[in-house]
Amino acid sequence: MSFNRPARPKQLVLALTLALSLGSATLSTPAFAQAGSDWAGTAVRIELAAQPLAQALNEWARQTRLELIVSPALVAGRSAPAVAGTMTPREALERLLAGSGLATARDGNAVIVRPASQSSGPAVLPAVGVTATLQDDTPSEATGAYTVRSSRGATGLALSPRETPQSISVITRAQMDDFKLNSVNDTLDATPGVVVEKVETDRTYYTARGFNITTFQEDGVGVPFTMGLVGGDIDTALYDRVEVVRGANGLLSNTGNPSATVNLVRKRPTSEFQAAASLGYGSWNAKRIDADVAGPLNAAGTLRGRLVAAVEDKDSYLDRYSQNKNLFYGVLEADLGERTTVSLGHTYQANRSDGQLWGGLPLYDDSGRLLSYSRSTSSAADWTYLDTTTQLTFIEAVHRFDNDWEAKAVYTHKDIDWRGKLHYVGGVPDSSGNGLVSSPSKYKTGNIQDSVDVRASGPFELGGRRHELILGASWSLSEADATTLSGAGSAVPPLQGWDGNIAEPAFTADGGGGEYADRQRSLYAATRLNLADPFKLILGVNATHFRSTGSNYGVDRDRKEDVLTPYAGAVYDINEAVSAYASYTEIFNPQSELDAQLRRLDPVTGSNIEGGLKFELLQKRLYGTVSAFRSKQDNLASYVTNLGTIAVYEGTKVRSQGVELELSGDLTERLQMTAGYTKLAIEDDEGESARLFTPRQIFRLSTTWRVPGVDKLKLGANLNWRSRTSNSTTLNGQPLKISQSAYTLVNLMARYDISDKLFVAANLNNLTNEKYLTSRYWADQGYYGAPRNATVSLNWKY
């Protein structure tokens, strides 16, 4: 096993080959220039969690930028203690190996790990040795890095970001912890190219490249997104990282939507015991407790488990709004043999909100003048609430064959329940704020999802070269039902300064409902062809059958669709650090929106193409992308008007194109960052700008810095800038545009290590106290984002 391979790897591979052939051989690693090669004399900041020894050595090599060679057999099954502080690389390595019976030796600029009993002299490599970099499945929490080695979100194959022929961004556990990204909303709002459209306090849309994100995955397996938006607040305590593959991804998602695919990667049990806890307090009486414990459950280590829990209770800057959140995640992992592993996991999250917004604030009066509100203004009545409960159970079985093939089967059951009493305020007020009318309702919505995904992947030989193949099948059933009871509406006083005191009506009138089911069956396949040493071609296809039955609020949803979605991508390595890539995917996306005759619109069709350059620098610790994309969609739903309470749409042609720049990783052992810039243009079939609620330019930057001379102190900043947005409506037959000026949000963080297990952290959000509308997704309503706020936390890790 070799970590951080040197600039001249061929000689090393040759030496290892001889070792395998002869049983043992004298290893003579050629000298090479490498940063950080002074391993005994220069102290550096090192942070290593308690973890398996192989992973700890991997991380030691990454942080010190030294070449390390060790036989996998020597470290298999061994664990390493936590090592943190300012010390020489040699001191850190000796602490990792303390009590293991292993010792180190130097051979040129390489460091060799061998049995302590081995006699001095030339380093002898044991009979089993291989070269390797960071393992593909190494969780981000074990590395502390702002990048990962691989992702399966695009093709199902474990490809590095550089090998993936699409733009990919990853928010790792380290970044989520640094900036307290405790929800998926917060995490995606820090992700390059993604826009979080918080239209209300408890319902959120997501967009990328100007279009709605409707494809989500858990551990690389697609999950139905029946409602098209997220209700409540998905907590991130159970996730190791969040991956976002931008552009159409029709291979695994079954539909080609030119926005993005979000892959939520869960934390898993560990082979060694570890534990963590956090206690936080913040503005508006926000309290949060996190706990995370993992490790083996038997002496042999063949049964492992993990428990994650989080409790959050907070008030708000918004009048009358408060939220309580409870999360539990448990998972067991059992080795049924040397090659078979079975996992069983369950997630429970309950959100309880009082005084939540259902709709936003009316933004203009009957003369078209924009209304002025304080940031705390809310249209919620004091009796409103919304409870959302989500439970998910998964069973996973993985078998690894002798020929490096792997078979995997996953069954997932998900139960979503929404219940609430809600208060919508509509109408166009006069200049004094009078003229508003309430529409109170009592809602109950349920959604039960069952899905199965079975896949096999591995290498094959063809034409004297080694290639990769994945074959899979998936099935899903999503059943939803909703009932609404309406109450009598009444006049609402001007919202500025309103205390929410309005009589709760009796909810007796039938407000409609729905009961419908969506079924889906898919077959998919993809291959990565190694056509030449620098050139890889990825080809794939997905065949899917959709069927919807039932009705929703009086609208018939019956429909059948059969679609074949091809996928093609290519990557060419220009040199050891830079690759050029291109990909093409067709678009097919069923729609639930209705036309003027109250018929469902036909599916969206079109295509998506992108290409650019990807590069890896600083021994693959820094990853970058320069990309350009273009998509066209026919029959995309565009809002026209309302017929009563039913929104009416028409199909339009839309073209989107733009460029994206991204840079993420570790610039030095002290400086980490992720940054991204997006610029796009969206036009309709008449060449006019469309979907103006989407910012045409977005810039995101997150960076942390371990302060020299004060190694226990880490400082960081997060910057989120977006350009001007707007949306249009009509008033008295005349067009009316409402805009949100460009704005920048700046967040700061600081962390101080009290010891190697205990640290305190502080986070300051919206440093400049910017006042801004959270979204222009809706034309006539909106509300304001949070003013300056802060959080402090005490954190412990073992």
PDB file of C-alpha atoms in Angstrom, residues 513-683:
ATOM      1  CA  GLY A 513     -58.171  16.122  -1.636  1.00  0.00           C
ATOM      2  CA  GLY A 514     -56.361  13.545  -3.660  1.00  0.00           C
ATOM      3  CA  GLU A 515     -55.384   9.922  -3.799  1.00  0.00           C
ATOM      4  CA  TYR A 516     -52.912   8.786  -6.401  1.00  0.00           C
ATOM      5  CA  ALA A 517     -50.040   6.394  -7.048  1.00  0.00           C
ATOM      6  CA  ASP A 518     -46.906   6.602  -9.180  1.00  0.00           C
ATOM      7  CA  ARG A 519     -45.211   3.393 -10.295  1.00  0.00           C
ATOM      8  CA  GLN A 520     -41.870   3.100 -11.980  1.00  0.00           C
ATOM      9  CA  ARG A 521     -39.770   0.243 -13.377  1.00  0.00           C
ATOM     10  CA  SER A 522     -36.308   0.749 -14.830  1.00  0.00           C
ATOM     11  CA  LEU A 523     -33.422  -1.152 -16.356  1.00  0.00           C
ATOM     12  CA  TYR A 524     -30.081   0.610 -16.697  1.00  0.00           C
ATOM     13  CA  ALA A 525     -26.563  -0.131 -17.795  1.00  0.00           C
ATOM     14  CA  ALA A 526     -23.343   1.817 -18.166  1.00  0.00           C
ATOM     15  CA  THR A 527     -19.814   0.970 -19.176  1.00  0.00           C
ATOM     16  CA  ARG A 528     -16.553   2.850 -18.807  1.00  0.00           C
ATOM     17  CA  LEU A 529     -14.370   1.873 -21.733  1.00  0.00           C
ATOM     18  CA  ASN A 530     -10.626   2.269 -21.374  1.00  0.00           C
ATOM     19  CA  LEU A 531      -9.962   2.934 -25.054  1.00  0.00           C
ATOM     20  CA  ALA A 532      -6.433   4.242 -24.440  1.00  0.00           C
ATOM     21  CA  ASP A 533      -4.334   5.138 -21.417  1.00  0.00           C
ATOM     22  CA  PRO A 534      -5.492   8.765 -21.485  1.00  0.00           C
ATOM     23  CA  PHE A 535      -8.979   8.274 -22.976  1.00  0.00           C
ATOM     24  CA  LYS A 536     -12.095   6.894 -21.243  1.00  0.00           C
ATOM     25  CA  LEU A 537     -15.548   6.658 -22.813  1.00  0.00           C
ATOM     26  CA  ILE A 538     -18.703   6.208 -20.721  1.00  0.00           C
ATOM     27  CA  LEU A 539     -21.849   4.941 -22.420  1.00  0.00           C
ATOM     28  CA  GLY A 540     -25.140   4.230 -20.714  1.00  0.00           C
ATOM     29  CA  VAL A 541     -28.840   3.788 -21.228  1.00  0.00           C
ATOM     30  CA  ASN A 542     -31.912   3.760 -19.000  1.00  0.00           C
ATOM     31  CA  ALA A 543     -35.221   2.180 -20.001  1.00  0.00           C
ATOM     32  CA  THR A 544     -38.093   3.249 -17.749  1.00  0.00           C
ATOM     33  CA  HIS A 545     -41.824   2.599 -17.594  1.00  0.00           C
ATOM     34  CA  PHE A 546     -43.908   5.183 -15.682  1.00  0.00           C
ATOM     35  CA  ARG A 547     -47.509   4.763 -14.659  1.00  0.00           C
ATOM     36  CA  SER A 548     -49.640   7.187 -12.646  1.00  0.00           C
ATOM     37  CA  THR A 549     -53.182   6.511 -11.434  1.00  0.00           C
ATOM     38  CA  GLY A 550     -55.732   8.353  -9.319  1.00  0.00           C
ATOM     39  CA  SER A 551     -56.590  12.013  -8.992  1.00  0.00           C
ATOM     40  CA  ASN A 552     -55.423  15.051  -7.067  1.00  0.00           C
ATOM     41  CA  TYR A 553     -57.917  17.760  -6.076  1.00  0.00           C
ATOM     42  CA  GLY A 554     -60.267  16.717  -8.865  1.00  0.00           C
ATOM     43  CA  VAL A 555     -57.608  16.441 -11.546  1.00  0.00           C
ATOM     44  CA  ASP A 556     -57.115  13.077 -13.239  1.00  0.00           C
ATOM     45  CA  ARG A 557     -53.499  11.868 -13.000  1.00  0.00           C
ATOM     46  CA  ASP A 558     -53.840   8.696 -15.121  1.00  0.00           C
ATOM     47  CA  ARG A 559     -50.906   8.421 -17.502  1.00  0.00           C
ATOM     48  CA  LYS A 560     -48.440   5.868 -18.876  1.00  0.00           C
ATOM     49  CA  GLU A 561     -45.021   6.617 -20.311  1.00  0.00           C
ATOM     50  CA  ASP A 562     -42.205   4.500 -21.691  1.00  0.00           C
ATOM     51  CA  VAL A 563     -38.919   6.225 -22.248  1.00  0.00           C
ATOM     52  CA  LEU A 564     -35.400   5.290 -23.296  1.00  0.00           C
ATOM     53  CA  THR A 565     -32.759   7.739 -22.041  1.00  0.00           C
ATOM     54  CA  PRO A 566     -29.224   7.467 -23.460  1.00  0.00           C
ATOM     55  CA  TYR A 567     -26.128   8.854 -21.764  1.00  0.00           C
ATOM     56  CA  ALA A 568     -22.641   9.423 -23.162  1.00  0.00           C
ATOM     57  CA  GLY A 569     -19.534  10.925 -21.641  1.00  0.00           C
ATOM     58  CA  ALA A 570     -15.835  11.083 -22.440  1.00  0.00           C
ATOM     59  CA  VAL A 571     -12.751  12.041 -20.441  1.00  0.00           C
ATOM     60  CA  TYR A 572      -9.315  12.635 -21.963  1.00  0.00           C
ATOM     61  CA  ASP A 573      -6.273  13.057 -19.721  1.00  0.00           C
ATOM     62  CA  ILE A 574      -4.205  15.860 -21.225  1.00  0.00           C
ATOM     63  CA  ASN A 575      -1.473  15.259 -18.661  1.00  0.00           C
ATOM     64  CA  GLU A 576      -1.135  13.959 -15.107  1.00  0.00           C
ATOM     65  CA  ALA A 577      -3.052  16.911 -13.684  1.00  0.00           C
ATOM     66  CA  VAL A 578      -5.560  18.059 -16.351  1.00  0.00           C
ATOM     67  CA  SER A 579      -8.389  16.295 -18.201  1.00  0.00           C
ATOM     68  CA  ALA A 580     -10.876  17.410 -20.825  1.00  0.00           C
ATOM     69  CA  TYR A 581     -14.424  16.048 -20.662  1.00  0.00           C
ATOM     70  CA  ALA A 582     -17.771  16.155 -22.432  1.00  0.00           C
ATOM     71  CA  SER A 583     -21.172  14.541 -21.836  1.00  0.00           C
ATOM     72  CA  TYR A 584     -24.580  14.312 -23.507  1.00  0.00           C
ATOM     73  CA  THR A 585     -27.933  13.286 -22.024  1.00  0.00           C
ATOM     74  CA  GLU A 586     -31.435  13.363 -23.407  1.00  0.00           C
ATOM     75  CA  ILE A 587     -34.206  14.958 -21.336  1.00  0.00           C
ATOM     76  CA  PHE A 588     -37.532  13.353 -20.528  1.00  0.00           C
ATOM     77  CA  ASN A 589     -39.468  14.605 -17.518  1.00  0.00           C
ATOM     78  CA  PRO A 590     -43.147  13.882 -16.753  1.00  0.00           C
ATOM     79  CA  GLN A 591     -45.121  16.883 -15.451  1.00  0.00           C
ATOM     80  CA  SER A 592     -48.089  17.238 -13.108  1.00  0.00           C
ATOM     81  CA  GLU A 593     -48.993  20.830 -14.084  1.00  0.00           C
ATOM     82  CA  LEU A 594     -52.332  21.519 -15.795  1.00  0.00           C
ATOM     83  CA  ASP A 595     -53.212  23.433 -18.955  1.00  0.00           C
ATOM     84  CA  ALA A 596     -56.226  25.718 -19.482  1.00  0.00           C
ATOM     85  CA  GLN A 597     -58.456  22.673 -20.095  1.00  0.00           C
ATOM     86  CA  LEU A 598     -57.251  21.191 -16.763  1.00  0.00           C
ATOM     87  CA  ARG A 599     -55.335  18.428 -18.530  1.00  0.00           C
ATOM     88  CA  ARG A 600     -51.852  17.368 -17.492  1.00  0.00           C
ATOM     89  CA  LEU A 601     -49.131  18.798 -19.681  1.00  0.00           C
ATOM     90  CA  ASP A 602     -47.187  16.375 -21.823  1.00  0.00           C
ATOM     91  CA  PRO A 603     -43.692  15.466 -20.571  1.00  0.00           C
ATOM     92  CA  VAL A 604     -40.752  17.757 -21.126  1.00  0.00           C
ATOM     93  CA  THR A 605     -38.324  16.585 -23.807  1.00  0.00           C
ATOM     94  CA  GLY A 606     -34.965  17.904 -24.933  1.00  0.00           C
ATOM     95  CA  SER A 607     -31.240  17.433 -24.530  1.00  0.00           C
ATOM     96  CA  ASN A 608     -28.328  18.561 -22.390  1.00  0.00           C
ATOM     97  CA  ILE A 609     -24.645  18.829 -23.332  1.00  0.00           C
ATOM     98  CA  GLU A 610     -21.676  20.075 -21.366  1.00  0.00           C
ATOM     99  CA  GLY A 611     -17.905  20.008 -21.537  1.00  0.00           C
ATOM    100  CA  GLY A 612     -14.816  21.531 -20.059  1.00  0.00           C
ATOM    101  CA  LEU A 613     -11.591  20.951 -18.169  1.00  0.00           C
ATOM    102  CA  LYS A 614     -10.965  19.300 -14.817  1.00  0.00           C
ATOM    103  CA  PHE A 615      -7.730  19.344 -12.899  1.00  0.00           C
ATOM    104  CA  GLU A 616      -6.148  17.962  -9.737  1.00  0.00           C
ATOM    105  CA  LEU A 617      -3.271  19.741  -8.037  1.00  0.00           C
ATOM    106  CA  LEU A 618      -1.186  19.423  -4.863  1.00  0.00           C
ATOM    107  CA  GLN A 619      -1.161  15.617  -4.935  1.00  0.00           C
ATOM    108  CA  LYS A 620      -4.908  15.488  -5.639  1.00  0.00           C
ATOM    109  CA  ARG A 621      -5.769  17.579  -2.585  1.00  0.00           C
ATOM    110  CA  LEU A 622      -7.116  20.404  -4.756  1.00  0.00           C
ATOM    111  CA  TYR A 623      -9.784  19.825  -7.411  1.00  0.00           C
ATOM    112  CA  GLY A 624     -11.032  22.271 -10.039  1.00  0.00           C
ATOM    113  CA  THR A 625     -13.486  22.473 -12.939  1.00  0.00           C
ATOM    114  CA  VAL A 626     -14.048  24.864 -15.826  1.00  0.00           C
ATOM    115  CA  SER A 627     -17.212  23.907 -17.692  1.00  0.00           C
ATOM    116  CA  ALA A 628     -19.732  25.133 -20.236  1.00  0.00           C
ATOM    117  CA  PHE A 629     -23.257  23.749 -20.644  1.00  0.00           C
ATOM    118  CA  ARG A 630     -26.240  24.089 -22.930  1.00  0.00           C
ATOM    119  CA  SER A 631     -29.704  22.573 -22.643  1.00  0.00           C
ATOM    120  CA  LYS A 632     -32.956  22.835 -24.532  1.00  0.00           C
ATOM    121  CA  GLN A 633     -36.367  21.828 -23.252  1.00  0.00           C
ATOM    122  CA  ASP A 634     -39.651  21.614 -25.110  1.00  0.00           C
ATOM    123  CA  ASN A 635     -43.044  21.880 -23.389  1.00  0.00           C
ATOM    124  CA  LEU A 636     -41.668  23.073 -20.037  1.00  0.00           C
ATOM    125  CA  ALA A 637     -44.514  24.217 -17.756  1.00  0.00           C
ATOM    126  CA  SER A 638     -44.760  28.006 -17.518  1.00  0.00           C
ATOM    127  CA  TYR A 639     -47.284  29.639 -15.153  1.00  0.00           C
ATOM    128  CA  VAL A 640     -50.100  31.581 -16.844  1.00  0.00           C
ATOM    129  CA  THR A 641     -52.873  32.322 -14.320  1.00  0.00           C
ATOM    130  CA  ASN A 642     -55.204  30.809 -11.732  1.00  0.00           C
ATOM    131  CA  LEU A 643     -58.646  29.338 -12.351  1.00  0.00           C
ATOM    132  CA  GLY A 644     -60.054  29.624  -8.857  1.00  0.00           C
ATOM    133  CA  THR A 645     -57.540  27.844  -6.648  1.00  0.00           C
ATOM    134  CA  ILE A 646     -56.012  25.859  -9.536  1.00  0.00           C
ATOM    135  CA  ALA A 647     -52.827  27.125 -11.189  1.00  0.00           C
ATOM    136  CA  VAL A 648     -52.823  26.982 -14.998  1.00  0.00           C
ATOM    137  CA  TYR A 649     -49.663  26.483 -17.064  1.00  0.00           C
ATOM    138  CA  GLU A 650     -48.687  26.318 -20.702  1.00  0.00           C
ATOM    139  CA  GLY A 651     -45.868  24.414 -22.339  1.00  0.00           C
ATOM    140  CA  THR A 652     -42.990  26.557 -23.585  1.00  0.00           C
ATOM    141  CA  LYS A 653     -39.629  26.063 -25.222  1.00  0.00           C
ATOM    142  CA  VAL A 654     -36.711  27.089 -23.013  1.00  0.00           C
ATOM    143  CA  ARG A 655     -32.996  27.284 -23.764  1.00  0.00           C
ATOM    144  CA  SER A 656     -30.346  27.545 -21.071  1.00  0.00           C
ATOM    145  CA  GLN A 657     -26.606  27.955 -21.403  1.00  0.00           C
ATOM    146  CA  GLY A 658     -23.764  29.096 -19.202  1.00  0.00           C
ATOM    147  CA  VAL A 659     -20.381  28.506 -17.625  1.00  0.00           C
ATOM    148  CA  GLU A 660     -19.282  27.243 -14.221  1.00  0.00           C
ATOM    149  CA  LEU A 661     -15.981  27.510 -12.376  1.00  0.00           C
ATOM    150  CA  GLU A 662     -15.169  25.576  -9.219  1.00  0.00           C
ATOM    151  CA  LEU A 663     -12.151  25.028  -6.974  1.00  0.00           C
ATOM    152  CA  SER A 664     -12.195  22.951  -3.789  1.00  0.00           C
ATOM    153  CA  GLY A 665      -9.788  21.180  -1.476  1.00  0.00           C
ATOM    154  CA  ASP A 666      -6.784  21.832   0.727  1.00  0.00           C
ATOM    155  CA  LEU A 667      -4.469  24.576  -0.512  1.00  0.00           C
ATOM    156  CA  THR A 668      -2.046  23.866   2.350  1.00  0.00           C
ATOM    157  CA  GLU A 669      -2.225  21.847   5.532  1.00  0.00           C
ATOM    158  CA  ARG A 670      -3.638  25.026   7.124  1.00  0.00           C
ATOM    159  CA  LEU A 671      -5.932  26.402   4.422  1.00  0.00           C
ATOM    160  CA  GLN A 672      -9.082  24.680   3.090  1.00  0.00           C
ATOM    161  CA  MET A 673     -11.611  26.091   0.671  1.00  0.00           C
ATOM    162  CA  THR A 674     -14.420  25.504  -1.771  1.00  0.00           C
ATOM    163  CA  ALA A 675     -15.409  28.170  -4.289  1.00  0.00           C
ATOM    164  CA  GLY A 676     -17.726  28.281  -7.270  1.00  0.00           C
ATOM    165  CA  TYR A 677     -19.009  30.756  -9.850  1.00  0.00           C
ATOM    166  CA  THR A 678     -21.959  30.271 -12.197  1.00  0.00           C
ATOM    167  CA  LYS A 679     -23.103  32.496 -15.042  1.00  0.00           C
ATOM    168  CA  LEU A 680     -26.090  31.531 -17.163  1.00  0.00           C
ATOM    169  CA  ALA A 681     -28.663  32.778 -19.650  1.00  0.00           C
ATOM    170  CA  ILE A 682     -32.212  31.442 -20.046  1.00  0.00           C
ATOM    171  CA  GLU A 683     -34.446  32.294 -22.999  1.00  0.00           C
TER     172      GLU A 683
END
